[in-house]
Amino acid sequence: MASENSPLLAYRLLGEEGVAFPANGAGGLGGESARKLSTFLGVVVPTVLSMFSIVVFLRIGFVVGHAGLLQALAMLLVAYFILALTVLSVCAIATNGAVRGGGAYFMISRTLGPEVGGSIGLMFYLANVCGCAVSLLGLVESMLDVFGADATGSSGLRVLPQGYGWSLLYGTLLLGLVGGVCTLGAGLYARASFLTFLLVSGSLASVLVSFVAVGPRVIQLTPRPGPNGSSLPPQVGHFTGFNSSTLKANLGAGYAKDYTTGAMMTFASVFAVLFNGCTGIMAGANMSGELKDPSRAIPLGTIVAVAYTFFIYILLFFLSSFTCDRTLLQEDYGFFRAISLWPPLVLIGIYATSISASMSSLIGASRILHALAQDDLFGMILAPAKVVSQGGNPWGAVLYSWALVQLVLLAGKLNTLAAVVTVFYLVAYAAVDLSCLSLEWASAPNFRPTFSLFSWHTCLLGVASCLLMMFLISPGAAGGSLLLMGLLCALLTARGGPSSWGYVSQALLFHQVRKYLLRLDVRKDHVKFWRPQLLLLVGNPRGALPLLRLANQLKKGGLYVLGHVTLGDLDCLPSDPVQPQYGAWLSLVDRAQVKAFVDLTLSPSVRQGAQHLLRISGLGGMKPNTLVLGFYDDAVPQDHFLTDPAFSEPANGTQEGGSPALSTLFPPPRAPGSPRSLSPQDYVATVVDALKMNKNVVLARACGALPPERLSRGSGSSSQQHHVDVWPLNLLRPRGGPGYVDVCGLFLLQMATILGMVPAWHSARLRIFLCLGPQEAPGAAEGRLRVLLSQLRIRAEVQEVVWGDGAGSGEPEEEEEGDFVNSRRGDSEAEALACSANCLVRAQQGRGRGGPGGPEGGDGEEGPTTALTFLYLPRPPADPARYPHYLALLEILSRDLGPTLLIHGVTPVTCTDL
């Protein structure tokens, strides 16, 4: 993909001789030598000719005759109001920075991104191609009406043979003339356009003079065919000169059948015809690559052209209503010839407008195509359009467009395609309005257009008006164009596009997220809407991929932050080593397909870095409430990059596009026996720090043994059934009575239930284990727990287990948690208790699968296995000297249990109220 420079860097400040000059970039046409058109020749002339087209000569009578003067003026005001809204958006975008080649495509793509910009740019290109063909075929038909062998009327010369082949030949010859002018460059096109402008202006001037100079006359109209093939009685129209009675008769509407199609006219159909002729406001913007100063020429020239054409249309509407009766207006749309002082001059104007419209469409299409090719959005298919001459003229794009126009000419009649062309133009106009609206809503500081006569209201109204007009002109074409745009967007999204253009969607998201974060008031938090917001501290992601995906499943739509601490002191370093690492971590998030943020910090120790992340991660009401750590043991780290299909890399260590492979951006896993960046003392101290900050803590052990289907994004269906075991009580000091319903126990239940909501874990059965108290009858605790589970809407299997011979039952109830590792209980006794608890849990895991602790004998078939175990994490001791012993007890407690989560919750998370 082509690279894009920042708009502020698009100009080198000083050349070798100290002269400022622009740097070439995508969408350019070869530098300053190609930029030589003035505002008048480059914008005003092509825009005026495109907005006049053939409508100004052949559809004035049609509009006024059917709609009447008042409705015609209303139509014109509405049409120009819609166009003016888009013009305001064009002016705003064009004056906000350097505009390169491509016109509307450049403006849209650099605002809405390559996906939307490329799709609309291609549609706008096709609209210009088809518009060129429509203009040429309209010119051929106008010529044959006068010079054709089958021409009707007394003024026909009947010298040109007619037929499909002849029409195609005439269109091809005219296309060769138009294509030759455009191939030779923008300078020749500008001179040809200026000559055409003079001819059209002279023709219009003769028509305006004729309204005043010609006296009243009766005009014989061409006989119309009757219903049975017979001719209707001849009609006459009257040119009355300026007459108040004629004006009064023409004020109201008088819709009748169109003699060219036989269809009954309505307000909508007449308005569509009028609007079709006015959709040429982008003709000047399409020449942005050849303009000396596009940021000034486009807004100024477009506004002048729109104002000039509006004045001419208003003048022609009034003059026609004052001087021509309704019969003349409705039965002879080319009545200008009949009332002209010199009729051939009207023909010259008709032919000149058609030629100019086709030239404008062809050269505009070639510039759009060249910009698309330079941006390399559609690959090799547009490669020929990149070719330019030494003077910067994209003759490759001109020839490419010429060939496509020639193909469209083969279709012959393009009356139905004319509506499609107009709809495509309106899609581009709506996109320009949407671009300006997005920039305005994003409130980006760099959006400072020098043209300020716009607001988000005008942009929004412009978008709505263009969409409304699309469906008014042709509902089928409007729906098809939106479908085509969606397909092209999907294609470009799948192919990938430049990421350095700047996406306004990111600015809009930032603006909206900031606004809603300010409204997310932590003082209004309620336990009913609690959700886990996780901070997972990762040392090396190579060994933490399963845990990274498991944490993603536990978040339940909450915040998920991947934290990493880089050891170092910024005072001793020349630059921050953390910032360059963000790209690798973000790529990791994308490859692992987890919805997580990345937060990195630099600190002299891991513990201090963890404190930093716990305090500053998140923003406003979205801050982590749960710390997740991998377990601290002597297990050899595995390199999951080597076994995970999502992280398969090419052998040469580079990815597509030449960027380094992800495996090269992270160090290999720690070798057995190598020093660790975190001591056991600091590890437990980090847990203590989190609890002091009122954060919940999750310690994850052996997550690499999780069944792969449980970590997938699918439904997790498998022939092997799994259990999720929850032990919501402190196994190192089991108690009877209501001990299992404390805050920490309920937190375990909530986290296990959240995991069961994930599609990959739907089929896993939740089991909750209770230890019988020293004096508690079997079933009593289970009954109370089932009542609680019913109130919490948790479905689970409840099992009671006997805890040895009541070991630990003699402990006084007032004993504080954590004292089991203090001097009141010897270390060996505490280790024995942890070992007994471990055996108890393993025995329950083995039940039903013919393994240890299961039924003896049997048919040898495996039953459901425990996929994940949730254990109550005791609070660490108050004495830091006891931290290593505390960690040793946790290691004994969770040894050989498979994937295990030791959890300590400090905040209420469940609610039985509605």
Coordinates of N, CA and C in Angstrom, one line a residue, residues 506-625:
Q506 N -11.7 7.0 14.4 CA -10.9 6.9 15.6 C -11.1 8.2 16.4
A507 N -11.2 9.3 15.7 CA -11.4 10.6 16.4 C -12.8 10.7 17.0
L508 N -13.8 10.1 16.2 CA -15.2 10.1 16.7 C -15.3 9.2 17.9
L509 N -14.7 8.0 17.9 CA -14.7 7.1 19.0 C -14.1 7.8 20.2
F510 N -12.9 8.4 20.0 CA -12.3 9.1 21.2 C -13.2 10.1 21.8
H511 N -13.9 10.9 20.9 CA -14.8 12.0 21.4 C -15.9 11.4 22.2
Q512 N -16.5 10.3 21.7 CA -17.7 9.7 22.3 C -17.3 9.0 23.6
V513 N -16.1 8.3 23.6 CA -15.7 7.5 24.7 C -15.4 8.5 25.9
R514 N -14.7 9.6 25.5 CA -14.4 10.6 26.6 C -15.7 11.1 27.2
K515 N -16.7 11.4 26.3 CA -17.9 11.9 26.8 C -18.6 11.0 27.8
Y516 N -18.7 9.7 27.4 CA -19.4 8.7 28.2 C -18.6 8.3 29.4
L517 N -17.2 8.4 29.3 CA -16.5 8.1 30.5 C -16.7 9.1 31.6
L518 N -16.9 10.4 31.2 CA -17.2 11.4 32.1 C -18.5 11.2 32.8
R519 N -19.4 10.6 32.1 CA -20.7 10.3 32.6 C -20.8 9.0 33.4
L520 N -19.7 8.2 33.4 CA -19.7 7.0 34.1 C -19.2 7.3 35.5
D521 N -20.1 7.5 36.4 CA -19.9 8.0 37.8 C -19.7 6.8 38.7
V522 N -18.5 6.7 39.3 CA -18.2 5.6 40.2 C -19.0 5.7 41.5
R523 N -19.6 6.8 41.8 CA -20.4 7.0 43.0 C -21.8 6.3 42.8
K524 N -22.1 6.0 41.5 CA -23.4 5.3 41.2 C -23.2 3.8 41.0
D525 N -22.1 3.3 41.3 CA -21.9 1.8 41.1 C -22.8 1.1 42.0
H526 N -23.3 0.0 41.6 CA -24.2 -0.9 42.3 C -23.8 -2.3 42.1
V527 N -23.9 -3.1 43.2 CA -23.5 -4.5 43.1 C -24.3 -5.3 42.0
K528 N -25.5 -4.9 41.7 CA -26.3 -5.6 40.7 C -25.6 -5.6 39.3
F529 N -24.8 -4.5 39.1 CA -24.2 -4.3 37.8 C -22.7 -4.5 37.8
W530 N -22.3 -5.2 38.9 CA -20.8 -5.4 39.0 C -20.4 -6.4 37.9
R531 N -19.2 -6.1 37.4 CA -18.5 -7.1 36.4 C -17.0 -7.0 36.7
P532 N -16.4 -8.2 36.4 CA -14.9 -8.2 36.7 C -14.2 -7.3 35.7
Q533 N -13.3 -6.5 36.2 CA -12.4 -5.7 35.4 C -11.0 -6.1 35.7
L534 N -10.3 -6.8 34.8 CA -9.1 -7.5 35.1 C -7.9 -6.8 34.7
L535 N -6.8 -6.9 35.5 CA -5.5 -6.5 35.2 C -4.6 -7.8 35.3
L536 N -4.2 -8.3 34.1 CA -3.4 -9.5 34.0 C -1.9 -9.0 33.9
L537 N -1.1 -9.3 34.9 CA 0.3 -9.0 34.8 C 1.0 -10.1 34.1
V538 N 1.7 -9.8 33.0 CA 2.3 -10.8 32.1 C 3.8 -10.5 32.1
G539 N 4.6 -11.5 32.4 CA 6.1 -11.3 32.2 C 6.5 -11.5 30.8
N540 N 6.2 -12.7 30.3 CA 6.6 -13.1 28.9 C 5.3 -13.7 28.3
P541 N 4.7 -13.1 27.3 CA 3.5 -13.7 26.7 C 3.7 -15.1 26.1
R542 N 4.9 -15.4 25.8 CA 5.1 -16.7 25.2 C 4.6 -17.9 26.0
G543 N 4.8 -17.7 27.4 CA 4.4 -18.8 28.3 C 3.0 -18.5 28.9
A544 N 2.3 -17.4 28.5 CA 1.1 -17.1 29.2 C -0.1 -17.0 28.2
L545 N 0.0 -17.6 27.0 CA -1.2 -17.5 26.1 C -2.4 -18.1 26.6
P546 N -2.4 -19.4 27.2 CA -3.6 -19.9 27.7 C -4.3 -19.1 28.8
L547 N -3.4 -18.5 29.7 CA -4.0 -17.7 30.8 C -4.5 -16.4 30.2
L548 N -3.9 -15.9 29.2 CA -4.3 -14.6 28.5 C -5.7 -14.8 27.9
R549 N -6.0 -16.0 27.3 CA -7.3 -16.3 26.8 C -8.3 -16.6 27.8
L550 N -7.9 -17.3 28.9 CA -8.8 -17.6 30.0 C -9.3 -16.3 30.7
A551 N -8.4 -15.4 30.9 CA -8.8 -14.1 31.5 C -9.7 -13.3 30.6
N552 N -9.5 -13.5 29.3 CA -10.5 -12.8 28.3 C -11.9 -13.4 28.5
Q553 N -12.0 -14.7 28.8 CA -13.3 -15.3 29.0 C -13.9 -14.9 30.4
L554 N -13.1 -14.6 31.3 CA -13.6 -14.2 32.7 C -14.1 -12.8 32.8
K555 N -13.7 -12.0 31.8 CA -14.0 -10.5 32.0 C -15.5 -10.2 31.9
K556 N -16.3 -11.0 31.2 CA -17.7 -10.8 31.0 C -18.1 -9.3 30.6
G557 N -17.5 -8.9 29.5 CA -17.8 -7.6 29.0 C -17.1 -6.4 29.8
G558 N -16.3 -6.8 30.8 CA -15.6 -5.7 31.6 C -14.3 -5.3 31.0
L559 N -13.6 -4.5 31.7 CA -12.3 -4.0 31.3 C -11.3 -5.1 31.4
Y560 N -10.4 -5.2 30.5 CA -9.4 -6.2 30.5 C -8.1 -5.5 30.0
V561 N -7.1 -5.5 31.0 CA -5.8 -4.8 30.7 C -4.7 -5.8 30.8
L562 N -3.9 -5.9 29.8 CA -2.6 -6.6 29.9 C -1.5 -5.7 30.4
G563 N -1.0 -6.0 31.5 CA 0.1 -5.2 32.1 C 1.4 -5.9 32.1
H564 N 2.5 -5.1 31.8 CA 3.8 -5.6 31.8 C 4.8 -4.6 32.4
V565 N 5.7 -5.1 33.2 CA 6.6 -4.2 33.9 C 8.0 -4.5 33.3
T566 N 8.6 -3.4 32.7 CA 10.0 -3.5 32.2 C 10.9 -2.9 33.3
L567 N 11.9 -3.7 33.7 CA 12.8 -3.3 34.7 C 13.8 -2.2 34.2
G568 N 14.0 -1.2 35.0 CA 14.9 -0.1 34.6 C 14.6 1.2 35.3
D569 N 15.5 2.1 35.1 CA 15.4 3.4 35.7 C 15.5 4.5 34.6
L570 N 14.5 5.3 34.4 CA 14.5 6.2 33.3 C 15.7 7.2 33.5
D571 N 16.1 7.5 34.7 CA 17.2 8.4 34.9 C 18.5 7.9 34.3
C572 N 18.6 6.6 34.2 CA 19.9 6.0 33.7 C 19.8 5.6 32.2
L573 N 18.7 6.0 31.5 CA 18.5 5.5 30.2 C 18.4 6.8 29.3
P574 N 18.8 6.6 28.0 CA 18.8 7.8 27.1 C 17.3 8.1 26.6
S575 N 16.5 7.1 26.6 CA 15.1 7.2 26.1 C 14.2 6.2 26.8
D576 N 12.9 6.4 26.7 CA 12.0 5.5 27.3 C 11.9 4.2 26.5
P577 N 12.3 3.0 27.1 CA 12.3 1.7 26.4 C 10.9 1.1 26.3
V578 N 9.9 1.7 26.9 CA 8.6 1.1 27.0 C 7.8 1.5 25.7
Q579 N 7.9 2.7 25.2 CA 7.0 3.1 24.1 C 7.2 2.3 22.9
P580 N 8.4 1.9 22.5 CA 8.5 1.0 21.3 C 7.9 -0.3 21.4
Q581 N 7.6 -0.8 22.6 CA 7.1 -2.1 22.9 C 5.6 -2.2 22.6
Y582 N 4.9 -1.1 22.6 CA 3.5 -1.1 22.4 C 3.0 -1.8 21.2
G583 N 3.7 -1.6 20.1 CA 3.3 -2.2 18.8 C 3.3 -3.7 18.9
A584 N 4.3 -4.3 19.5 CA 4.4 -5.7 19.6 C 3.3 -6.3 20.5
W585 N 3.0 -5.6 21.6 CA 1.9 -6.0 22.5 C 0.5 -5.9 21.8
L586 N 0.3 -4.8 21.1 CA -1.0 -4.7 20.4 C -1.1 -5.7 19.3
S587 N 0.0 -6.1 18.6 CA -0.1 -7.2 17.7 C -0.4 -8.5 18.4
L588 N 0.2 -8.7 19.6 CA -0.2 -9.9 20.3 C -1.7 -10.0 20.6
V589 N -2.3 -8.8 21.0 CA -3.7 -8.8 21.3 C -4.5 -9.2 20.1
D590 N -4.1 -8.6 18.9 CA -4.8 -8.9 17.7 C -4.7 -10.4 17.3
R591 N -3.5 -10.9 17.4 CA -3.2 -12.3 17.0 C -3.9 -13.3 18.0
A592 N -3.9 -13.0 19.3 CA -4.6 -13.9 20.2 C -6.1 -13.7 20.2
Q593 N -6.6 -12.7 19.6 CA -8.0 -12.4 19.4 C -8.7 -12.3 20.8
V594 N -8.1 -11.4 21.6 CA -8.7 -11.1 22.9 C -9.0 -9.6 22.9
K595 N -10.0 -9.2 23.7 CA -10.4 -7.8 23.8 C -9.8 -7.2 25.0
A596 N -8.6 -6.7 24.8 CA -7.8 -6.2 25.9 C -7.1 -4.9 25.5
F597 N -6.8 -4.1 26.5 CA -6.0 -3.0 26.4 C -4.6 -3.4 26.9
V598 N -3.6 -2.6 26.5 CA -2.2 -2.8 26.9 C -1.7 -1.6 27.7
D599 N -1.1 -2.0 28.8 CA -0.6 -0.9 29.7 C 0.8 -1.4 30.2
L600 N 1.8 -0.6 29.8 CA 3.2 -1.0 30.1 C 3.8 0.1 31.0
T601 N 4.8 -0.3 31.8 CA 5.4 0.7 32.7 C 6.9 0.3 32.9
L602 N 7.6 1.3 33.3 CA 9.1 1.1 33.6 C 9.2 1.3 35.1
S603 N 9.9 0.3 35.8 CA 10.1 0.4 37.2 C 11.3 -0.3 37.6
P604 N 11.9 0.1 38.8 CA 13.1 -0.6 39.3 C 12.8 -2.0 39.7
S605 N 11.6 -2.3 40.1 CA 11.2 -3.7 40.5 C 9.8 -4.0 40.0
V606 N 9.5 -5.3 39.9 CA 8.2 -5.7 39.4 C 7.1 -5.3 40.4
R607 N 7.4 -5.4 41.7 CA 6.4 -5.1 42.7 C 6.0 -3.6 42.6
Q608 N 7.0 -2.7 42.4 CA 6.6 -1.3 42.3 C 5.9 -1.0 41.0
G609 N 6.3 -1.7 39.9 CA 5.6 -1.6 38.6 C 4.2 -2.1 38.8
A610 N 3.9 -3.2 39.5 CA 2.6 -3.7 39.7 C 1.7 -2.6 40.5
Q611 N 2.4 -2.0 41.5 CA 1.7 -0.9 42.2 C 1.3 0.2 41.2
H612 N 2.2 0.6 40.4 CA 1.9 1.6 39.4 C 0.7 1.2 38.5
L613 N 0.7 0.0 38.0 CA -0.4 -0.4 37.1 C -1.7 -0.5 37.9
L614 N -1.7 -1.0 39.1 CA -2.9 -1.1 39.9 C -3.5 0.2 40.1
R615 N -2.7 1.2 40.3 CA -3.2 2.6 40.6 C -3.6 3.3 39.4
I616 N -2.9 3.2 38.3 CA -3.1 4.2 37.2 C -3.8 3.5 35.9
S617 N -3.9 2.2 35.9 CA -4.5 1.5 34.8 C -6.0 1.9 34.7
G618 N -6.5 2.0 33.5 CA -7.9 2.4 33.4 C -8.1 3.9 33.4
L619 N -9.4 4.3 33.4 CA -9.7 5.7 33.4 C -11.1 5.9 33.9
G620 N -11.3 6.8 34.8 CA -12.6 7.1 35.4 C -13.2 5.9 36.0
G621 N -14.4 5.6 35.6 CA -15.1 4.5 36.2 C -14.7 3.1 35.6
M622 N -13.8 3.1 34.7 CA -13.3 1.9 34.1 C -11.8 1.6 34.6
K623 N -11.7 1.1 35.8 CA -10.4 0.8 36.4 C -10.4 -0.7 36.9
P624 N -9.3 -1.3 36.8 CA -9.3 -2.8 37.2 C -9.7 -2.9 38.7
N625 N -10.5 -3.9 38.9 CA -10.9 -4.3 40.3 C -10.4 -5.6 40.7

